[in-house]
PDB file of C-alpha atoms and ligand atoms in Angstrom:
ATOM      1  CA  MET A   1      -0.001   0.086  -0.095  1.00  0.00           C
ATOM      2  CA  ARG A   2       1.268   3.542  -0.835  1.00  0.00           C
ATOM      3  CA  VAL A   3       0.306   5.991   1.900  1.00  0.00           C
ATOM      4  CA  VAL A   4       0.909   9.702   2.333  1.00  0.00           C
ATOM      5  CA  ILE A   5       0.620  10.854   6.029  1.00  0.00           C
ATOM      6  CA  SER A   6       0.283  14.414   6.829  1.00  0.00           C
ATOM      7  CA  ILE A   7       1.367  15.276  10.381  1.00  0.00           C
ATOM      8  CA  GLY A   8       0.350  18.576  11.792  1.00  0.00           C
ATOM      9  CA  GLY A   9       2.906  20.968  13.418  1.00  0.00           C
ATOM     10  CA  SER A  10       0.661  20.972  16.359  1.00  0.00           C
ATOM     11  CA  VAL A  11       0.798  17.030  16.631  1.00  0.00           C
ATOM     12  CA  LEU A  12       4.555  16.628  15.991  1.00  0.00           C
ATOM     13  CA  ALA A  13       6.366  19.405  17.632  1.00  0.00           C
ATOM     14  CA  PRO A  14       3.882  21.449  19.770  1.00  0.00           C
ATOM     15  CA  ASP A  15       7.101  21.810  22.273  1.00  0.00           C
ATOM     16  CA  LEU A  16      10.027  20.283  20.522  1.00  0.00           C
ATOM     17  CA  ASP A  17       9.876  17.348  22.504  1.00  0.00           C
ATOM     18  CA  ALA A  18      12.434  14.625  21.178  1.00  0.00           C
ATOM     19  CA  ASP A  19      10.607  11.649  22.438  1.00  0.00           C
ATOM     20  CA  ARG A  20       7.303  12.966  20.612  1.00  0.00           C
ATOM     21  CA  VAL A  21       9.133  13.352  17.329  1.00  0.00           C
ATOM     22  CA  ALA A  22      10.931   9.931  17.792  1.00  0.00           C
ATOM     23  CA  GLY A  23       7.348   8.260  18.238  1.00  0.00           C
ATOM     24  CA  HIS A  24       6.073   9.678  14.888  1.00  0.00           C
ATOM     25  CA  GLY A  25       9.267   8.616  13.327  1.00  0.00           C
ATOM     26  CA  ALA A  26       8.893   5.263  14.769  1.00  0.00           C
ATOM     27  CA  ALA A  27       5.369   5.066  13.283  1.00  0.00           C
ATOM     28  CA  VAL A  28       6.588   5.866   9.906  1.00  0.00           C
ATOM     29  CA  GLU A  29       9.381   3.229  10.228  1.00  0.00           C
ATOM     30  CA  ALA A  30       6.634   0.457  11.447  1.00  0.00           C
ATOM     31  CA  LEU A  31       4.638   1.326   8.306  1.00  0.00           C
ATOM     32  CA  VAL A  32       7.612   0.874   6.199  1.00  0.00           C
ATOM     33  CA  GLU A  33       8.501  -2.345   7.831  1.00  0.00           C
ATOM     34  CA  ALA A  34       5.026  -3.655   7.199  1.00  0.00           C
ATOM     35  CA  GLY A  35       5.573  -3.245   3.527  1.00  0.00           C
ATOM     36  CA  CYS A  36       3.927   0.385   2.896  1.00  0.00           C
ATOM     37  CA  GLU A  37       5.611   3.013   0.783  1.00  0.00           C
ATOM     38  CA  VAL A  38       5.084   5.997   2.790  1.00  0.00           C
ATOM     39  CA  GLY A  39       5.434   9.810   1.909  1.00  0.00           C
ATOM     40  CA  ALA A  40       5.111  12.465   4.973  1.00  0.00           C
ATOM     41  CA  VAL A  41       4.206  15.963   5.004  1.00  0.00           C
ATOM     42  CA  VAL A  42       4.594  18.108   8.111  1.00  0.00           C
ATOM     43  CA  GLY A  43       2.815  21.133   9.363  1.00  0.00           C
ATOM     44  CA  GLY A  44       4.058  24.291  11.077  1.00  0.00           C
ATOM     45  CA  GLY A  45       1.562  24.174  14.148  1.00  0.00           C
ATOM     46  CA  GLY A  46       1.590  26.680  16.910  1.00  0.00           C
ATOM     47  CA  VAL A  47       5.325  27.993  16.047  1.00  0.00           C
ATOM     48  CA  ALA A  48       4.258  28.942  12.545  1.00  0.00           C
ATOM     49  CA  ARG A  49       1.261  30.803  13.849  1.00  0.00           C
ATOM     50  CA  GLU A  50       3.267  32.706  16.358  1.00  0.00           C
ATOM     51  CA  TYR A  51       5.615  33.831  13.790  1.00  0.00           C
ATOM     52  CA  ILE A  52       2.680  34.713  11.366  1.00  0.00           C
ATOM     53  CA  GLY A  53       0.983  36.850  14.268  1.00  0.00           C
ATOM     54  CA  THR A  54       4.215  38.630  15.104  1.00  0.00           C
ATOM     55  CA  ALA A  55       4.980  39.332  11.428  1.00  0.00           C
ATOM     56  CA  ARG A  56       1.385  40.398  10.722  1.00  0.00           C
ATOM     57  CA  ARG A  57       1.509  42.917  13.362  1.00  0.00           C
ATOM     58  CA  LEU A  58       4.736  44.203  11.797  1.00  0.00           C
ATOM     59  CA  GLY A  59       2.653  44.960   8.608  1.00  0.00           C
ATOM     60  CA  ALA A  60       3.906  41.871   6.545  1.00  0.00           C
ATOM     61  CA  ASN A  61       1.346  41.068   3.770  1.00  0.00           C
ATOM     62  CA  GLU A  62      -0.349  37.578   3.419  1.00  0.00           C
ATOM     63  CA  VAL A  63       2.293  36.223   0.903  1.00  0.00           C
ATOM     64  CA  GLN A  64       5.065  37.194   3.186  1.00  0.00           C
ATOM     65  CA  LEU A  65       3.169  35.593   6.211  1.00  0.00           C
ATOM     66  CA  ASP A  66       2.840  32.344   4.249  1.00  0.00           C
ATOM     67  CA  GLN A  67       6.397  32.314   3.707  1.00  0.00           C
ATOM     68  CA  PHE A  68       7.099  32.498   7.272  1.00  0.00           C
ATOM     69  CA  GLY A  69       4.693  29.541   7.719  1.00  0.00           C
ATOM     70  CA  ILE A  70       6.488  27.382   4.937  1.00  0.00           C
ATOM     71  CA  ASP A  71       9.883  28.031   6.598  1.00  0.00           C
ATOM     72  CA  VAL A  72       8.496  26.624  10.055  1.00  0.00           C
ATOM     73  CA  THR A  73       7.014  23.576   8.196  1.00  0.00           C
ATOM     74  CA  ARG A  74      10.332  22.890   6.405  1.00  0.00           C
ATOM     75  CA  ILE A  75      12.310  23.229   9.826  1.00  0.00           C
ATOM     76  CA  ASN A  76       9.675  20.805  11.373  1.00  0.00           C
ATOM     77  CA  ALA A  77      10.015  18.398   8.247  1.00  0.00           C
ATOM     78  CA  ARG A  78      13.692  18.338   9.113  1.00  0.00           C
ATOM     79  CA  LEU A  79      12.912  17.276  12.796  1.00  0.00           C
ATOM     80  CA  LEU A  80      10.955  14.336  11.301  1.00  0.00           C
ATOM     81  CA  ILE A  81      13.834  13.392   9.016  1.00  0.00           C
ATOM     82  CA  ALA A  82      16.270  13.568  11.895  1.00  0.00           C
ATOM     83  CA  ALA A  83      13.899  10.879  13.628  1.00  0.00           C
ATOM     84  CA  LEU A  84      13.649   8.686  10.643  1.00  0.00           C
ATOM     85  CA  ASP A  85      17.463   7.574  10.857  1.00  0.00           C
ATOM     86  CA  GLY A  86      18.364   7.390   7.126  1.00  0.00           C
ATOM     87  CA  LEU A  87      14.973   6.217   5.857  1.00  0.00           C
ATOM     88  CA  SER A  88      14.504   9.307   4.011  1.00  0.00           C
ATOM     89  CA  ALA A  89      16.530  11.848   1.957  1.00  0.00           C
ATOM     90  CA  PRO A  90      18.457  14.390   4.144  1.00  0.00           C
ATOM     91  CA  SER A  91      16.303  17.353   3.475  1.00  0.00           C
ATOM     92  CA  PRO A  92      12.778  18.113   2.830  1.00  0.00           C
ATOM     93  CA  ALA A  93      11.722  17.677  -0.991  1.00  0.00           C
ATOM     94  CA  HIS A  94      10.914  20.983  -2.789  1.00  0.00           C
ATOM     95  CA  ASP A  95       8.378  19.887  -4.938  1.00  0.00           C
ATOM     96  CA  TYR A  96       6.378  16.677  -5.947  1.00  0.00           C
ATOM     97  CA  GLU A  97       8.621  15.531  -8.648  1.00  0.00           C
ATOM     98  CA  GLU A  98      11.353  15.430  -6.102  1.00  0.00           C
ATOM     99  CA  ALA A  99       9.342  13.678  -3.537  1.00  0.00           C
ATOM    100  CA  GLY A 100       8.313  11.135  -6.141  1.00  0.00           C
ATOM    101  CA  GLU A 101      11.830  10.523  -7.105  1.00  0.00           C
ATOM    102  CA  ALA A 102      12.324   9.819  -3.462  1.00  0.00           C
ATOM    103  CA  LEU A 103       9.643   7.364  -3.230  1.00  0.00           C
ATOM    104  CA  ARG A 104      10.892   5.484  -6.216  1.00  0.00           C
ATOM    105  CA  ARG A 105      14.359   4.985  -4.775  1.00  0.00           C
ATOM    106  CA  GLY A 106      12.732   3.541  -1.779  1.00  0.00           C
ATOM    107  CA  ASP A 107      13.064   6.400   0.435  1.00  0.00           C
ATOM    108  CA  VAL A 108      10.553   8.282   2.406  1.00  0.00           C
ATOM    109  CA  PRO A 109      10.081  11.397   1.060  1.00  0.00           C
ATOM    110  CA  VAL A 110       9.406  14.193   3.664  1.00  0.00           C
ATOM    111  CA  MET A 111       7.774  17.514   2.549  1.00  0.00           C
ATOM    112  CA  GLY A 112       6.773  20.741   4.252  1.00  0.00           C
ATOM    113  CA  GLY A 113       5.038  23.545   2.481  1.00  0.00           C
ATOM    114  CA  VAL A 114       5.940  24.408  -1.107  1.00  0.00           C
ATOM    115  CA  MET A 115       4.030  27.800  -2.000  1.00  0.00           C
ATOM    116  CA  PRO A 116       2.039  30.721  -0.544  1.00  0.00           C
ATOM    117  CA  GLY A 117      -1.869  30.554  -0.586  1.00  0.00           C
ATOM    118  CA  GLN A 118      -2.436  27.127   0.901  1.00  0.00           C
ATOM    119  CA  THR A 119      -1.394  25.030   3.835  1.00  0.00           C
ATOM    120  CA  THR A 120       0.509  21.637   4.240  1.00  0.00           C
ATOM    121  CA  ASP A 121      -3.003  19.837   4.033  1.00  0.00           C
ATOM    122  CA  ALA A 122      -2.925  20.596   0.212  1.00  0.00           C
ATOM    123  CA  VAL A 123       0.662  19.585  -0.089  1.00  0.00           C
ATOM    124  CA  ALA A 124      -0.171  16.278   1.329  1.00  0.00           C
ATOM    125  CA  ALA A 125      -3.389  15.779  -0.960  1.00  0.00           C
ATOM    126  CA  ALA A 126      -1.284  16.897  -4.051  1.00  0.00           C
ATOM    127  CA  LEU A 127       1.579  14.564  -3.021  1.00  0.00           C
ATOM    128  CA  ALA A 128      -0.997  11.703  -2.556  1.00  0.00           C
ATOM    129  CA  GLU A 129      -2.601  12.348  -5.938  1.00  0.00           C
ATOM    130  CA  TYR A 130       0.956  12.782  -7.785  1.00  0.00           C
ATOM    131  CA  VAL A 131       2.345   9.410  -6.361  1.00  0.00           C
ATOM    132  CA  ASP A 132      -1.165   7.646  -7.005  1.00  0.00           C
ATOM    133  CA  ALA A 133      -1.389   6.767  -3.343  1.00  0.00           C
ATOM    134  CA  ASP A 134      -3.890   4.302  -1.979  1.00  0.00           C
ATOM    135  CA  LEU A 135      -4.819   6.342   1.048  1.00  0.00           C
ATOM    136  CA  LEU A 136      -4.075   9.811   2.577  1.00  0.00           C
ATOM    137  CA  VAL A 137      -4.202  10.066   6.302  1.00  0.00           C
ATOM    138  CA  TYR A 138      -4.220  13.627   8.159  1.00  0.00           C
ATOM    139  CA  ALA A 139      -2.868  13.208  11.756  1.00  0.00           C
ATOM    140  CA  THR A 140      -4.211  16.446  13.293  1.00  0.00           C
ATOM    141  CA  SER A 141      -5.025  17.616  16.700  1.00  0.00           C
ATOM    142  CA  VAL A 142      -8.778  16.767  16.540  1.00  0.00           C
ATOM    143  CA  ASP A 143     -10.503  13.393  15.822  1.00  0.00           C
ATOM    144  CA  GLY A 144     -12.015  14.004  12.409  1.00  0.00           C
ATOM    145  CA  VAL A 145     -14.170  16.519  10.859  1.00  0.00           C
ATOM    146  CA  PHE A 146     -16.830  18.082  12.995  1.00  0.00           C
ATOM    147  CA  ASN A 147     -20.003  20.021  12.152  1.00  0.00           C
ATOM    148  CA  ALA A 148     -18.675  22.762  14.254  1.00  0.00           C
ATOM    149  CA  ASP A 149     -15.134  23.451  15.734  1.00  0.00           C
ATOM    150  CA  PRO A 150     -14.586  21.056  18.603  1.00  0.00           C
ATOM    151  CA  ASP A 151     -12.191  23.054  20.270  1.00  0.00           C
ATOM    152  CA  THR A 152     -14.864  25.892  20.834  1.00  0.00           C
ATOM    153  CA  ASP A 153     -18.097  24.140  20.664  1.00  0.00           C
ATOM    154  CA  PRO A 154     -18.822  21.320  23.170  1.00  0.00           C
ATOM    155  CA  GLU A 155     -21.974  20.322  21.315  1.00  0.00           C
ATOM    156  CA  ALA A 156     -19.823  19.476  18.181  1.00  0.00           C
ATOM    157  CA  GLU A 157     -20.464  16.354  16.500  1.00  0.00           C
ATOM    158  CA  ARG A 158     -18.127  14.230  14.439  1.00  0.00           C
ATOM    159  CA  HIS A 159     -18.771  13.063  10.894  1.00  0.00           C
ATOM    160  CA  GLY A 160     -17.853   9.563  10.620  1.00  0.00           C
ATOM    161  CA  ARG A 161     -18.044   9.331   6.821  1.00  0.00           C
ATOM    162  CA  LEU A 162     -18.190  12.162   4.215  1.00  0.00           C
ATOM    163  CA  THR A 163     -17.821  12.262   0.370  1.00  0.00           C
ATOM    164  CA  GLY A 164     -15.197  14.452  -1.027  1.00  0.00           C
ATOM    165  CA  ALA A 165     -17.971  16.937  -2.241  1.00  0.00           C
ATOM    166  CA  GLU A 166     -19.422  16.958   1.237  1.00  0.00           C
ATOM    167  CA  LEU A 167     -15.994  17.676   2.550  1.00  0.00           C
ATOM    168  CA  VAL A 168     -15.687  20.766  -0.005  1.00  0.00           C
ATOM    169  CA  ASP A 169     -18.907  22.109   1.161  1.00  0.00           C
ATOM    170  CA  LEU A 170     -18.085  22.013   4.991  1.00  0.00           C
ATOM    171  CA  ILE A 171     -14.667  23.462   4.605  1.00  0.00           C
ATOM    172  CA  ALA A 172     -15.734  26.379   2.024  1.00  0.00           C
ATOM    173  CA  PRO A 173     -17.152  28.794   4.632  1.00  0.00           C
ATOM    174  CA  MET A 174     -13.898  28.351   6.926  1.00  0.00           C
ATOM    175  CA  SER A 175     -11.240  31.209   7.374  1.00  0.00           C
ATOM    176  CA  ARG A 176      -8.413  31.314   4.737  1.00  0.00           C
ATOM    177  CA  GLY A 177      -5.664  33.662   5.986  1.00  0.00           C
ATOM    178  CA  ALA A 178      -2.344  32.599   6.614  1.00  0.00           C
ATOM    179  CA  GLY A 179      -2.159  30.456   9.836  1.00  0.00           C
ATOM    180  CA  ALA A 180      -5.766  29.714   9.631  1.00  0.00           C
ATOM    181  CA  SER A 181      -7.074  26.407  11.534  1.00  0.00           C
ATOM    182  CA  ALA A 182      -9.489  24.015   9.843  1.00  0.00           C
ATOM    183  CA  PRO A 183      -9.278  20.153   9.811  1.00  0.00           C
ATOM    184  CA  VAL A 184      -8.175  20.353   6.180  1.00  0.00           C
ATOM    185  CA  ASP A 185      -7.955  23.501   3.760  1.00  0.00           C
ATOM    186  CA  LEU A 186     -10.137  24.121   0.932  1.00  0.00           C
ATOM    187  CA  LEU A 187      -7.497  23.486  -1.603  1.00  0.00           C
ATOM    188  CA  ALA A 188      -6.941  20.031  -0.091  1.00  0.00           C
ATOM    189  CA  ALA A 189     -10.782  19.247   0.043  1.00  0.00           C
ATOM    190  CA  LYS A 190     -10.959  20.022  -3.668  1.00  0.00           C
ATOM    191  CA  LEU A 191      -7.846  17.843  -4.746  1.00  0.00           C
ATOM    192  CA  ILE A 192      -9.179  14.880  -2.431  1.00  0.00           C
ATOM    193  CA  GLU A 193     -12.644  15.389  -4.248  1.00  0.00           C
ATOM    194  CA  ARG A 194     -11.124  15.512  -7.646  1.00  0.00           C
ATOM    195  CA  SER A 195      -8.738  12.497  -7.089  1.00  0.00           C
ATOM    196  CA  LYS A 196     -11.212  10.485  -5.281  1.00  0.00           C
ATOM    197  CA  MET A 197      -8.479   9.759  -2.848  1.00  0.00           C
ATOM    198  CA  ARG A 198      -9.567   7.541   0.225  1.00  0.00           C
ATOM    199  CA  THR A 199      -8.698   9.831   3.044  1.00  0.00           C
ATOM    200  CA  ILE A 200      -8.759   9.522   6.847  1.00  0.00           C
ATOM    201  CA  VAL A 201      -8.854  12.470   9.230  1.00  0.00           C
ATOM    202  CA  LEU A 202      -7.948  11.301  12.845  1.00  0.00           C
ATOM    203  CA  ASP A 203      -6.434  12.409  16.053  1.00  0.00           C
ATOM    204  CA  GLY A 204      -2.708  11.678  15.527  1.00  0.00           C
ATOM    205  CA  THR A 205      -1.299  12.962  18.692  1.00  0.00           C
ATOM    206  CA  ASP A 206      -0.682   9.295  19.634  1.00  0.00           C
ATOM    207  CA  PRO A 207       1.344   7.836  16.549  1.00  0.00           C
ATOM    208  CA  GLU A 208      -0.001   4.491  17.312  1.00  0.00           C
ATOM    209  CA  ARG A 209      -3.297   5.590  15.901  1.00  0.00           C
ATOM    210  CA  ILE A 210      -1.721   6.331  12.656  1.00  0.00           C
ATOM    211  CA  GLU A 211      -0.255   2.782  12.424  1.00  0.00           C
ATOM    212  CA  ALA A 212      -3.777   1.317  13.506  1.00  0.00           C
ATOM    213  CA  ALA A 213      -5.464   3.093  10.816  1.00  0.00           C
ATOM    214  CA  VAL A 214      -3.107   2.433   8.069  1.00  0.00           C
ATOM    215  CA  LEU A 215      -2.521  -1.185   8.704  1.00  0.00           C
ATOM    216  CA  ARG A 216      -5.780  -2.314  10.259  1.00  0.00           C
ATOM    217  CA  GLY A 217      -8.253   0.257   9.054  1.00  0.00           C
ATOM    218  CA  GLU A 218      -9.233   1.101  12.855  1.00  0.00           C
ATOM    219  CA  HIS A 219      -9.785   4.592  13.841  1.00  0.00           C
ATOM    220  CA  THR A 220     -12.328   6.850  15.271  1.00  0.00           C
ATOM    221  CA  GLY A 221     -11.978   9.792  13.110  1.00  0.00           C
ATOM    222  CA  THR A 222     -13.614  10.757   9.708  1.00  0.00           C
ATOM    223  CA  ASP A 223     -13.487   8.623   6.475  1.00  0.00           C
ATOM    224  CA  VAL A 224     -13.766  10.611   3.248  1.00  0.00           C
ATOM    225  CA  VAL A 225     -14.741   8.264   0.650  1.00  0.00           C
ATOM    226  CA  PRO A 226     -15.486   8.576  -3.074  1.00  0.00           C
ATOM    227  CA  GLU A 227     -18.997   9.462  -4.116  1.00  0.00           C
ATOM    228  CA  GLY A 228     -21.035   6.457  -4.461  1.00  0.00           C
ATOM    229  CA  CYS A 229     -18.834   4.274  -2.389  1.00  0.00           C
ATOM    230  CA  THR A 230     -21.166   2.158  -0.137  1.00  0.00           C
ATOM    231  CA  GLU A 231     -19.139  -0.758   0.904  1.00  0.00           C
ATOM    232  CA  ASN A 232     -15.996  -1.043   3.213  1.00  0.00           C
ATOM    233  CA  PRO A 233     -13.116  -1.962   0.859  1.00  0.00           C
ATOM    234  CA  ASP A 234     -10.846  -4.685   2.535  1.00  0.00           C
ATOM    235  CA  GLY A 235      -8.846  -3.499   5.468  1.00  0.00           C
ATOM    236  CA  TRP A 236     -10.839  -0.345   5.815  1.00  0.00           C
ATOM    237  CA  SER A 237     -13.321  -1.121   8.564  1.00  0.00           C
ATOM    238  CA  ARG A 238     -14.669   1.349  11.085  1.00  0.00           C
TER     239      ARG A 238
HETATM  240  N1  ATP B   1     -15.510  21.630  11.775  1.00  0.00           N
HETATM  241  C1  ATP B   1     -14.308  21.308  12.305  1.00  0.00           C
HETATM  242  N2  ATP B   1     -13.839  20.121  12.491  1.00  0.00           N
HETATM  243  C2  ATP B   1     -12.735  19.899  13.038  1.00  0.00           C
HETATM  244  N3  ATP B   1     -11.666  20.728  13.344  1.00  0.00           N
HETATM  245  C3  ATP B   1     -12.021  22.072  13.339  1.00  0.00           C
HETATM  246  C4  ATP B   1     -13.277  22.388  12.669  1.00  0.00           C
HETATM  247  N4  ATP B   1     -13.295  23.795  12.698  1.00  0.00           N
HETATM  248  C5  ATP B   1     -12.242  24.203  12.977  1.00  0.00           C
HETATM  249  N5  ATP B   1     -11.462  23.186  13.490  1.00  0.00           N
HETATM  250  C6  ATP B   1     -10.028  23.369  14.004  1.00  0.00           C
HETATM  251  O1  ATP B   1      -9.132  22.760  13.160  1.00  0.00           O
HETATM  252  C7  ATP B   1      -7.957  22.638  13.833  1.00  0.00           C
HETATM  253  C8  ATP B   1      -7.190  21.462  13.098  1.00  0.00           C
HETATM  254  O2  ATP B   1      -5.847  21.238  13.850  1.00  0.00           O
HETATM  255  P1  ATP B   1      -4.885  22.377  13.472  1.00  0.00           P
HETATM  256  O3  ATP B   1      -4.909  23.195  12.557  1.00  0.00           O
HETATM  257  O4  ATP B   1      -4.668  22.990  14.739  1.00  0.00           O
HETATM  258  O5  ATP B   1      -3.698  21.381  13.554  1.00  0.00           O
HETATM  259  P2  ATP B   1      -2.995  20.651  12.481  1.00  0.00           P
HETATM  260  O6  ATP B   1      -3.996  20.030  11.342  1.00  0.00           O
HETATM  261  O7  ATP B   1      -2.354  19.485  13.286  1.00  0.00           O
HETATM  262  O8  ATP B   1      -1.899  21.427  11.805  1.00  0.00           O
HETATM  263  P3  ATP B   1      -0.932  22.548  12.217  1.00  0.00           P
HETATM  264  O9  ATP B   1      -0.903  22.564  13.645  1.00  0.00           O
HETATM  265  O10 ATP B   1       0.414  22.233  11.489  1.00  0.00           O
HETATM  266  O11 ATP B   1      -1.642  23.857  11.564  1.00  0.00           O
HETATM  267  C9  ATP B   1      -8.371  22.409  15.289  1.00  0.00           C
HETATM  268  O12 ATP B   1      -7.730  23.163  16.035  1.00  0.00           O
HETATM  269  C10 ATP B   1      -9.849  22.612  15.288  1.00  0.00           C
HETATM  270  O13 ATP B   1     -10.106  23.426  16.316  1.00  0.00           O
HETATM  271  O1  LIG B   2       2.321  25.117   0.879  1.00  0.00           O
HETATM  272  C1  LIG B   2       2.412  25.896   1.992  1.00  0.00           C
HETATM  273  C2  LIG B   2       2.291  25.363   3.177  1.00  0.00           C
HETATM  274  C3  LIG B   2       2.234  26.233   4.309  1.00  0.00           C
HETATM  275  N1  LIG B   2       1.844  27.540   4.196  1.00  0.00           N
HETATM  276  C4  LIG B   2       1.684  28.490   5.290  1.00  0.00           C
HETATM  277  O2  LIG B   2       2.203  27.962   6.442  1.00  0.00           O
HETATM  278  C5  LIG B   2       1.206  27.911   7.564  1.00  0.00           C
HETATM  279  C6  LIG B   2       1.383  26.791   8.346  1.00  0.00           C
HETATM  280  O3  LIG B   2       1.085  25.491   7.719  1.00  0.00           O
HETATM  281  P1  LIG B   2       0.040  24.620   8.338  1.00  0.00           P
HETATM  282  O4  LIG B   2      -0.071  23.377   7.075  1.00  0.00           O
HETATM  283  O5  LIG B   2      -1.168  25.301   8.387  1.00  0.00           O
HETATM  284  O6  LIG B   2       0.841  24.120   9.444  1.00  0.00           O
HETATM  285  C7  LIG B   2       0.129  27.902   6.865  1.00  0.00           C
HETATM  286  O7  LIG B   2      -1.180  28.603   7.380  1.00  0.00           O
HETATM  287  C8  LIG B   2       0.335  28.911   5.510  1.00  0.00           C
HETATM  288  O8  LIG B   2       0.238  30.304   5.905  1.00  0.00           O
HETATM  289  C9  LIG B   2       1.915  27.967   2.994  1.00  0.00           C
HETATM  290  O9  LIG B   2       1.691  29.294   2.658  1.00  0.00           O
HETATM  291  N2  LIG B   2       2.021  27.145   1.781  1.00  0.00           N
END
């Protein structure tokens, strides 16, 4: 199975704890040992948002703010690379071609951000489409896509299953400025819809949940399924 894992910065490096990063590296290694081809994309998290907030107060424009975010995502990507113990190329891939070449060599391509106007959610969706992945997993700080922000609305209810089109409709009204928070960004949702990519959004704070979702199809987050998909394909139970 070929899988792309998007690891939020708030999941991988909220506090630069080496053990936490090592745990995510170990999860990626376990997937590789189980026979998966894995690509990883790393987000910027709270650190990116702090830089963006400060630069915004200094008068930077949105593209400049995105560049701050991209730089932080790439530093976080380097952290994951450091934990992967030689399984990946020594630096984050700059584009999808470089990442695809790494995958063909048998390495784990690791990416951060690539260009302003999006988030690493979109990078992960584009990488998954580019390498023709079987599965895309968003390991984020909340356990799926809800009908309201679960961080602020205690009544928020999780969607267990959505089509790509439903995901697009849910995400479309959410904020889009640099550093914005949403379970996935709008471009990512559109890429998932267009590519009909099997996608899971889950709480990835415990990296073992990522392994369980990929290897055994076990998770409590949100499945995004192609339109008209009614059955559970093998290894993709809920
Ligand atoms: N309807 C919704 N469903 C799920 N999460 C939502 C929703 N609306 C807003 N959110 C927010 O989306 C955020 C998703 O995680 P967040 O962006 O913080 O981290 P991440 O995906 O791990 O990436 P990074 O930290 O790198 O930006 C959560 O903080 C959650 O509060
Ligand atoms: O391709 C990209 C990726 C990221 N950004 C900017 O960085 C921040 C942080 O990324 P997250 O994926 O949200 O952690 C994001 O809000 C963008 O401002 C980007 O411009 N392009």
